[in-house]
CSV table of C-alpha atoms in Angstrom, one decimal:
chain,number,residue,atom,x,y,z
L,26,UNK,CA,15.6,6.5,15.3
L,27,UNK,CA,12.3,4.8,16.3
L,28,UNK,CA,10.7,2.7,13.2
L,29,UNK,CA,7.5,0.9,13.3
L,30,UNK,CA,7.4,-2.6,11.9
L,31,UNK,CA,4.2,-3.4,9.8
L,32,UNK,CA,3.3,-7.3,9.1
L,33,UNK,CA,1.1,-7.0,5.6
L,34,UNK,CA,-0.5,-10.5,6.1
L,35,UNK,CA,-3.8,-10.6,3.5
L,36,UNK,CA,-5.4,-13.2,1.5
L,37,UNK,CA,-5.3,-10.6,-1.1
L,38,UNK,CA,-2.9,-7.2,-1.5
L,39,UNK,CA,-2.8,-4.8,-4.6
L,40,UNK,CA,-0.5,-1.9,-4.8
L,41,UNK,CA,-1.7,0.4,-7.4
L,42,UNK,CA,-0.2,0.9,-10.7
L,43,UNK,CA,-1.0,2.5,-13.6
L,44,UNK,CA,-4.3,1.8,-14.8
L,45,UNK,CA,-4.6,1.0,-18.8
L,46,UNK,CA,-7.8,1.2,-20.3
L,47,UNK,CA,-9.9,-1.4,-17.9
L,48,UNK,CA,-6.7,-3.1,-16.1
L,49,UNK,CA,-5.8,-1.9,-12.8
L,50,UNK,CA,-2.5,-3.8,-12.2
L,51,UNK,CA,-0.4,-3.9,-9.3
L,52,UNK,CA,3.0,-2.7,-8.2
L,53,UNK,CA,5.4,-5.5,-6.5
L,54,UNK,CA,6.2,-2.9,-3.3
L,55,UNK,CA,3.6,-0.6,-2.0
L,56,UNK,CA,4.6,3.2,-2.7
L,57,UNK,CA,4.6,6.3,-0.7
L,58,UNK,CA,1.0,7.3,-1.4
L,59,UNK,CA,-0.5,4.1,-0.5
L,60,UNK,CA,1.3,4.0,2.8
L,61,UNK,CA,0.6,8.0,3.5
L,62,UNK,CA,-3.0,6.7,2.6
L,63,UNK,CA,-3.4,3.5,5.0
L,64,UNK,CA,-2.1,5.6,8.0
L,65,UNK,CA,-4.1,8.5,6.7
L,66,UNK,CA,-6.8,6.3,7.4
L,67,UNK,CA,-6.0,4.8,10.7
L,68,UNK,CA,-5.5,8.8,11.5
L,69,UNK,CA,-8.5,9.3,10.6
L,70,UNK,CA,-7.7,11.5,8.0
L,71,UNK,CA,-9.4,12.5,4.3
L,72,UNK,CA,-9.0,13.3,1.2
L,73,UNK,CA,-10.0,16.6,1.8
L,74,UNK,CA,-7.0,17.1,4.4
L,75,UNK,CA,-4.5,17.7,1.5
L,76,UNK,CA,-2.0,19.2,3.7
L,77,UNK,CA,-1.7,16.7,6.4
L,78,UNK,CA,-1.5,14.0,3.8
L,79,UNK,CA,1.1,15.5,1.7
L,80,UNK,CA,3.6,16.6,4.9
L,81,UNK,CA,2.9,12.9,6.1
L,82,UNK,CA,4.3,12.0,3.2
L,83,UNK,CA,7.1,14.2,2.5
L,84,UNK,CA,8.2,12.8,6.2
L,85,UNK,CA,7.4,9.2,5.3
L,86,UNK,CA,10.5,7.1,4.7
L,87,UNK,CA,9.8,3.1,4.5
L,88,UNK,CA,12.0,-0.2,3.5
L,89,UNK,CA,9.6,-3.4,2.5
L,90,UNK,CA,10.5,-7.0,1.7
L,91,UNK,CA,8.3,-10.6,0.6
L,92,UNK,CA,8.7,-13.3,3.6
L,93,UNK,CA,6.0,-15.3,1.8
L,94,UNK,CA,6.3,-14.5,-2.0
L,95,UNK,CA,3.1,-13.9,-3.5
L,96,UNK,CA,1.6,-15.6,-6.5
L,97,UNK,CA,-0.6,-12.7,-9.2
L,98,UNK,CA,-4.6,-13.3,-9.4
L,99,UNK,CA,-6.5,-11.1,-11.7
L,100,UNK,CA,-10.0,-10.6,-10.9
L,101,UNK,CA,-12.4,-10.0,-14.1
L,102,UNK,CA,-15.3,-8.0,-12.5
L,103,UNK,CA,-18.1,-6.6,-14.4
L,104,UNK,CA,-21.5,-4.3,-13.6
L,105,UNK,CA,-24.7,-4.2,-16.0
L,106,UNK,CA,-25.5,0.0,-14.8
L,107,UNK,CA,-28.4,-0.4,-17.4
L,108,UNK,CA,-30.3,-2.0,-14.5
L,109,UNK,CA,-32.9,0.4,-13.1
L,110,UNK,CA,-32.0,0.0,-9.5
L,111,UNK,CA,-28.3,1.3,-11.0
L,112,UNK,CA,-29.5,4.2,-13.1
L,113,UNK,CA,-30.8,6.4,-10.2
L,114,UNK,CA,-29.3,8.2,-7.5
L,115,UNK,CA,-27.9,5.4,-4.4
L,116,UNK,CA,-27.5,6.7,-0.9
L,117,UNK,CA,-24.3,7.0,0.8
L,118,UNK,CA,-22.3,6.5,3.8
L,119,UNK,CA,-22.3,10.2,4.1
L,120,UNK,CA,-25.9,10.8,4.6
L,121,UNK,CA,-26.6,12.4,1.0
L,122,UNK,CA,-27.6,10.5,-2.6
L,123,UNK,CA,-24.8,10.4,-5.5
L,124,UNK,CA,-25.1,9.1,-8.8
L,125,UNK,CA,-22.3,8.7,-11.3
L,126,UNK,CA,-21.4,11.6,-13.5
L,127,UNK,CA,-19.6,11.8,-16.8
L,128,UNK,CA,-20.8,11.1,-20.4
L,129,UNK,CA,-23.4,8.2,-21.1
L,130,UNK,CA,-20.9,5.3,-21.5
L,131,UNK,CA,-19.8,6.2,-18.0
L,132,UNK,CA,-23.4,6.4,-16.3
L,133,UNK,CA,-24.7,3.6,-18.1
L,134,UNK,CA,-23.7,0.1,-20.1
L,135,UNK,CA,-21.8,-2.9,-18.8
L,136,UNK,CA,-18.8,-1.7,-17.5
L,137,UNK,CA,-16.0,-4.8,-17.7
L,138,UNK,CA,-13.0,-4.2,-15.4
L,139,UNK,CA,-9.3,-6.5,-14.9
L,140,UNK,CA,-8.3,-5.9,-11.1
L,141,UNK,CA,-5.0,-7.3,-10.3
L,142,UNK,CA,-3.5,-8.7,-7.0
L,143,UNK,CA,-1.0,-10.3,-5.1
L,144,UNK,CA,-2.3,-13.4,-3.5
L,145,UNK,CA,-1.6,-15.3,-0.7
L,146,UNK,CA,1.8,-13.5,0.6
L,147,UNK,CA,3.0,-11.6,3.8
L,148,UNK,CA,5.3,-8.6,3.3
L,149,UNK,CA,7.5,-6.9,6.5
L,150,UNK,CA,8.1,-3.1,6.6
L,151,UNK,CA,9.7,-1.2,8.4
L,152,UNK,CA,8.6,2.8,8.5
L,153,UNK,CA,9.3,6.0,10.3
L,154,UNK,CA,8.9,9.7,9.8
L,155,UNK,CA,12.3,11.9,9.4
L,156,UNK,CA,12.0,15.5,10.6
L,157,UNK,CA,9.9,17.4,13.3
L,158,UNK,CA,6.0,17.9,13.1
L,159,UNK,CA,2.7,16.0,14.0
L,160,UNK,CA,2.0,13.2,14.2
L,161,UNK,CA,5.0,11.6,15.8
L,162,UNK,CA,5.9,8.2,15.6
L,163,UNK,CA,3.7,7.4,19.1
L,164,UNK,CA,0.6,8.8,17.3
L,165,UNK,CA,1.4,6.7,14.6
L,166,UNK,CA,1.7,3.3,16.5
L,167,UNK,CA,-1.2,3.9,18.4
L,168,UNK,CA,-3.4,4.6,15.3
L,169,UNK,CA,-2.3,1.4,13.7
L,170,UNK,CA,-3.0,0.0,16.9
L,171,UNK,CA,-6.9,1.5,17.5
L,172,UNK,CA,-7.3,3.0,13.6
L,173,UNK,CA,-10.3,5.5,13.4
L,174,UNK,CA,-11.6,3.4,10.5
L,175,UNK,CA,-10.9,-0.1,9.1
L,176,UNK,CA,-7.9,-0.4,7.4
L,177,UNK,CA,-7.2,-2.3,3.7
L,178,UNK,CA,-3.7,-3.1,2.0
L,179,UNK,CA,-4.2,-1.0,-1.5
L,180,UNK,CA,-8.4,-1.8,-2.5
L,181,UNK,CA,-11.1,-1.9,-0.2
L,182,UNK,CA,-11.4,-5.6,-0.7
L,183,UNK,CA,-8.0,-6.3,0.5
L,184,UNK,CA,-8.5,-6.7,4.4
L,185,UNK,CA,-5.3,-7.7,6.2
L,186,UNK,CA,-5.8,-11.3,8.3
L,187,UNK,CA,-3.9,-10.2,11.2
L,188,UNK,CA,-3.0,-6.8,13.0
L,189,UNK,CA,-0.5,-4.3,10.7
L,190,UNK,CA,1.4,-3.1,13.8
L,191,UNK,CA,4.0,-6.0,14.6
L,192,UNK,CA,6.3,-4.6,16.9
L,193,UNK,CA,9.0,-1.3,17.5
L,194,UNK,CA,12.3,-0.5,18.0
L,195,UNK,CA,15.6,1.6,17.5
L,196,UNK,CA,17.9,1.5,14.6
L,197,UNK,CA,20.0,3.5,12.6
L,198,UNK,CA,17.9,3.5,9.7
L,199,UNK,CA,14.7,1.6,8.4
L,200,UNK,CA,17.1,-0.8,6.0
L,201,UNK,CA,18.6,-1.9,9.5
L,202,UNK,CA,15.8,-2.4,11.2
L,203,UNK,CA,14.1,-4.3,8.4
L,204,UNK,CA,17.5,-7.2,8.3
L,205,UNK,CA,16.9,-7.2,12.0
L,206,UNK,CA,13.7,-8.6,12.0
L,207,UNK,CA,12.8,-12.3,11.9
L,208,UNK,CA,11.7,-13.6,8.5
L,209,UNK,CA,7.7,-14.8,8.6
L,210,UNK,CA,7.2,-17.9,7.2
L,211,UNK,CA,4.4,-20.7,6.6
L,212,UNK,CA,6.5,-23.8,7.2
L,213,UNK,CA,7.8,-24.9,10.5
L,214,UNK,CA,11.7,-24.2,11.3
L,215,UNK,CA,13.9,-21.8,10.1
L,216,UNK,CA,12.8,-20.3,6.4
L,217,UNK,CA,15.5,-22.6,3.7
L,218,UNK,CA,16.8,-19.3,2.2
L,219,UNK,CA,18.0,-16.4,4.2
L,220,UNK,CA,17.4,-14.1,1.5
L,221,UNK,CA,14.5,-12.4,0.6
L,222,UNK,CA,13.4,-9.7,-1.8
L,223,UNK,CA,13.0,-6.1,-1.1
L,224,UNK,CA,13.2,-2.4,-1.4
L,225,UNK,CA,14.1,0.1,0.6
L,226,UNK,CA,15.6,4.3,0.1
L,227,UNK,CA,18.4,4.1,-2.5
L,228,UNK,CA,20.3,7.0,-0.3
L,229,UNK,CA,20.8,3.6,1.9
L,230,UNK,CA,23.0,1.7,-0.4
L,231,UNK,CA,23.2,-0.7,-2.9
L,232,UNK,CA,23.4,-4.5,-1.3
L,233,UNK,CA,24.5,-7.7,-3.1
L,234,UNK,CA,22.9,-8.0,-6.6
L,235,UNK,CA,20.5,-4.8,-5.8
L,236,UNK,CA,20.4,-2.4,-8.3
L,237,UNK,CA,17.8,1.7,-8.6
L,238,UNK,CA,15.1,1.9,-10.2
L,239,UNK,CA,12.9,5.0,-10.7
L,240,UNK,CA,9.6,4.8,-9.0
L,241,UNK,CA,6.1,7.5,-9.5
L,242,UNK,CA,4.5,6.4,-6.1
L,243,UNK,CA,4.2,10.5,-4.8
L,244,UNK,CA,0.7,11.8,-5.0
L,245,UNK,CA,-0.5,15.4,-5.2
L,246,UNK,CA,-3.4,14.8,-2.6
L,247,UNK,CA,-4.7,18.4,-3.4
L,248,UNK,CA,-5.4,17.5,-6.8
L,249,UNK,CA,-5.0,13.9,-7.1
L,250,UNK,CA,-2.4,13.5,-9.7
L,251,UNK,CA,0.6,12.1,-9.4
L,252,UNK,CA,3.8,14.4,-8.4
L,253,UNK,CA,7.0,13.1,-8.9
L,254,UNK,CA,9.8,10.5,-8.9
L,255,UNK,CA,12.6,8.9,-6.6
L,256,UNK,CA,14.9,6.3,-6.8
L,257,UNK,CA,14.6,3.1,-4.7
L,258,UNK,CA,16.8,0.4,-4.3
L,259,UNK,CA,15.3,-3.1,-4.9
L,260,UNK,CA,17.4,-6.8,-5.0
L,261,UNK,CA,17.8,-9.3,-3.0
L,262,UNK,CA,18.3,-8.7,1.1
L,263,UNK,CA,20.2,-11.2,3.1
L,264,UNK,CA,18.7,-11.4,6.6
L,265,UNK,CA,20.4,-11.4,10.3
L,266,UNK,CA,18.0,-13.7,11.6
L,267,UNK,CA,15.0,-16.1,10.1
L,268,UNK,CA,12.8,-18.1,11.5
């Protein structure tokens, strides 16, 4: 099968997990939804195309490892919406003014939020789409390649440092392909460990010291919930080649 190769290379990443009361932590392996949503975007897709997003990812099927581990930042952000320029209606990309709805404490007050990232890593992963349908796997590279809007790994801050489309190629599966790859590294010659760590579909296989764990990363895009489980494999993944 043909399987795209993405390089995640960012000064800052965040794969959304669970947010409790104001912290907004992050997973340590991107899930289906935020992939379906970053080539959503280079699509050009939107949320209101519910049905393209949720067969792109029923068909979505990904491996992901660390090269660089990354090292956790948490970003303590905070907005004073008592301030009259914030308590009236703002204009908007879309050509139409919006102001915030909800009760009082969400229009107005300091509003004190605890953002959490990965900093300062690159992740490989390598993707394809199983079954028949649009868009194939060409449409897919070439969006990554010319996206119809700018792409971000997780938040809108998080602005990748080099191109997401690293290369192509035929394997058996997307576990394959992902061991096939050379390892990315910051230090010159070969990386001093040849294993890294990773995830990938459990239906591949346990490897070495790997072991399942449930994951929630499917999304409802209609009414934008989350909508189910799987099981994904996660441990450690010895390489075939580093560099």
């Amino acid at each position: 099968m043909e399987i795209l190769i993405l390089r995640f290379d960012a000064p800052l990443m965040s794969f959304g997990g669970v947010m409790v009361d104001q912290h907004g932590p992050t997973e340590r392996f991107p899930g289906l939804s935020m992939l379906t949503g970053l080539l959503g975007n280079a699509l050009g897709l939107a949320h209101v195309d519910a049905e393209a997003l949720a067969a792109l990812q029923n068909r979505l099927e990904y491996a992901a490892r660390w090269d660089v581990s990354p090292v956790p930042l948490v970003d303590y952000q905070t907005v004073d919406l008592n301030q009259e320029k914030m308590r009236n209606p703002g204009w908007t990309t879309r050509g139409r003014p919006e102001h915030r709805t909800g009760g009082l404490a969400a229009k107005f007050g300091t509003h004190e939020r605890d953002r959490h990232y990965w900093a300062n890593g690159v992740m490989t992963i390598a993707l394809t789409l199983l079954g028949e349908g649009a868009p194939g796997i060409g449409v897919l590279a070439e969006a990554l390649r010319q996206p119809a809007r700018p792409l971000f790994l997780g938040r809108k801050t998080c602005l990748p440092a080099t191109p997401i489309l690293l290369d192509s190629l035929e394997a058996p599966d997307v576990l394959a392909a992902l061991r096939r790859i050379p390892r990315a590294s910051r230090l010159s010659g070969p990386a001093p460990d040849p294993g890294v760590e990773a995830c990938w579909p459990a239906h591949l296989g346990l490897q070495g010291q790997a072991h399942e764990v449930v994951v929630y990363d499917r999304r409802d895009w209609r009414n934008q919930t989350v909508a189910g489980r799987r099981l994904q494999a996660q441990g450690r993944l010895i390489l075939e080649a580093s560099s």
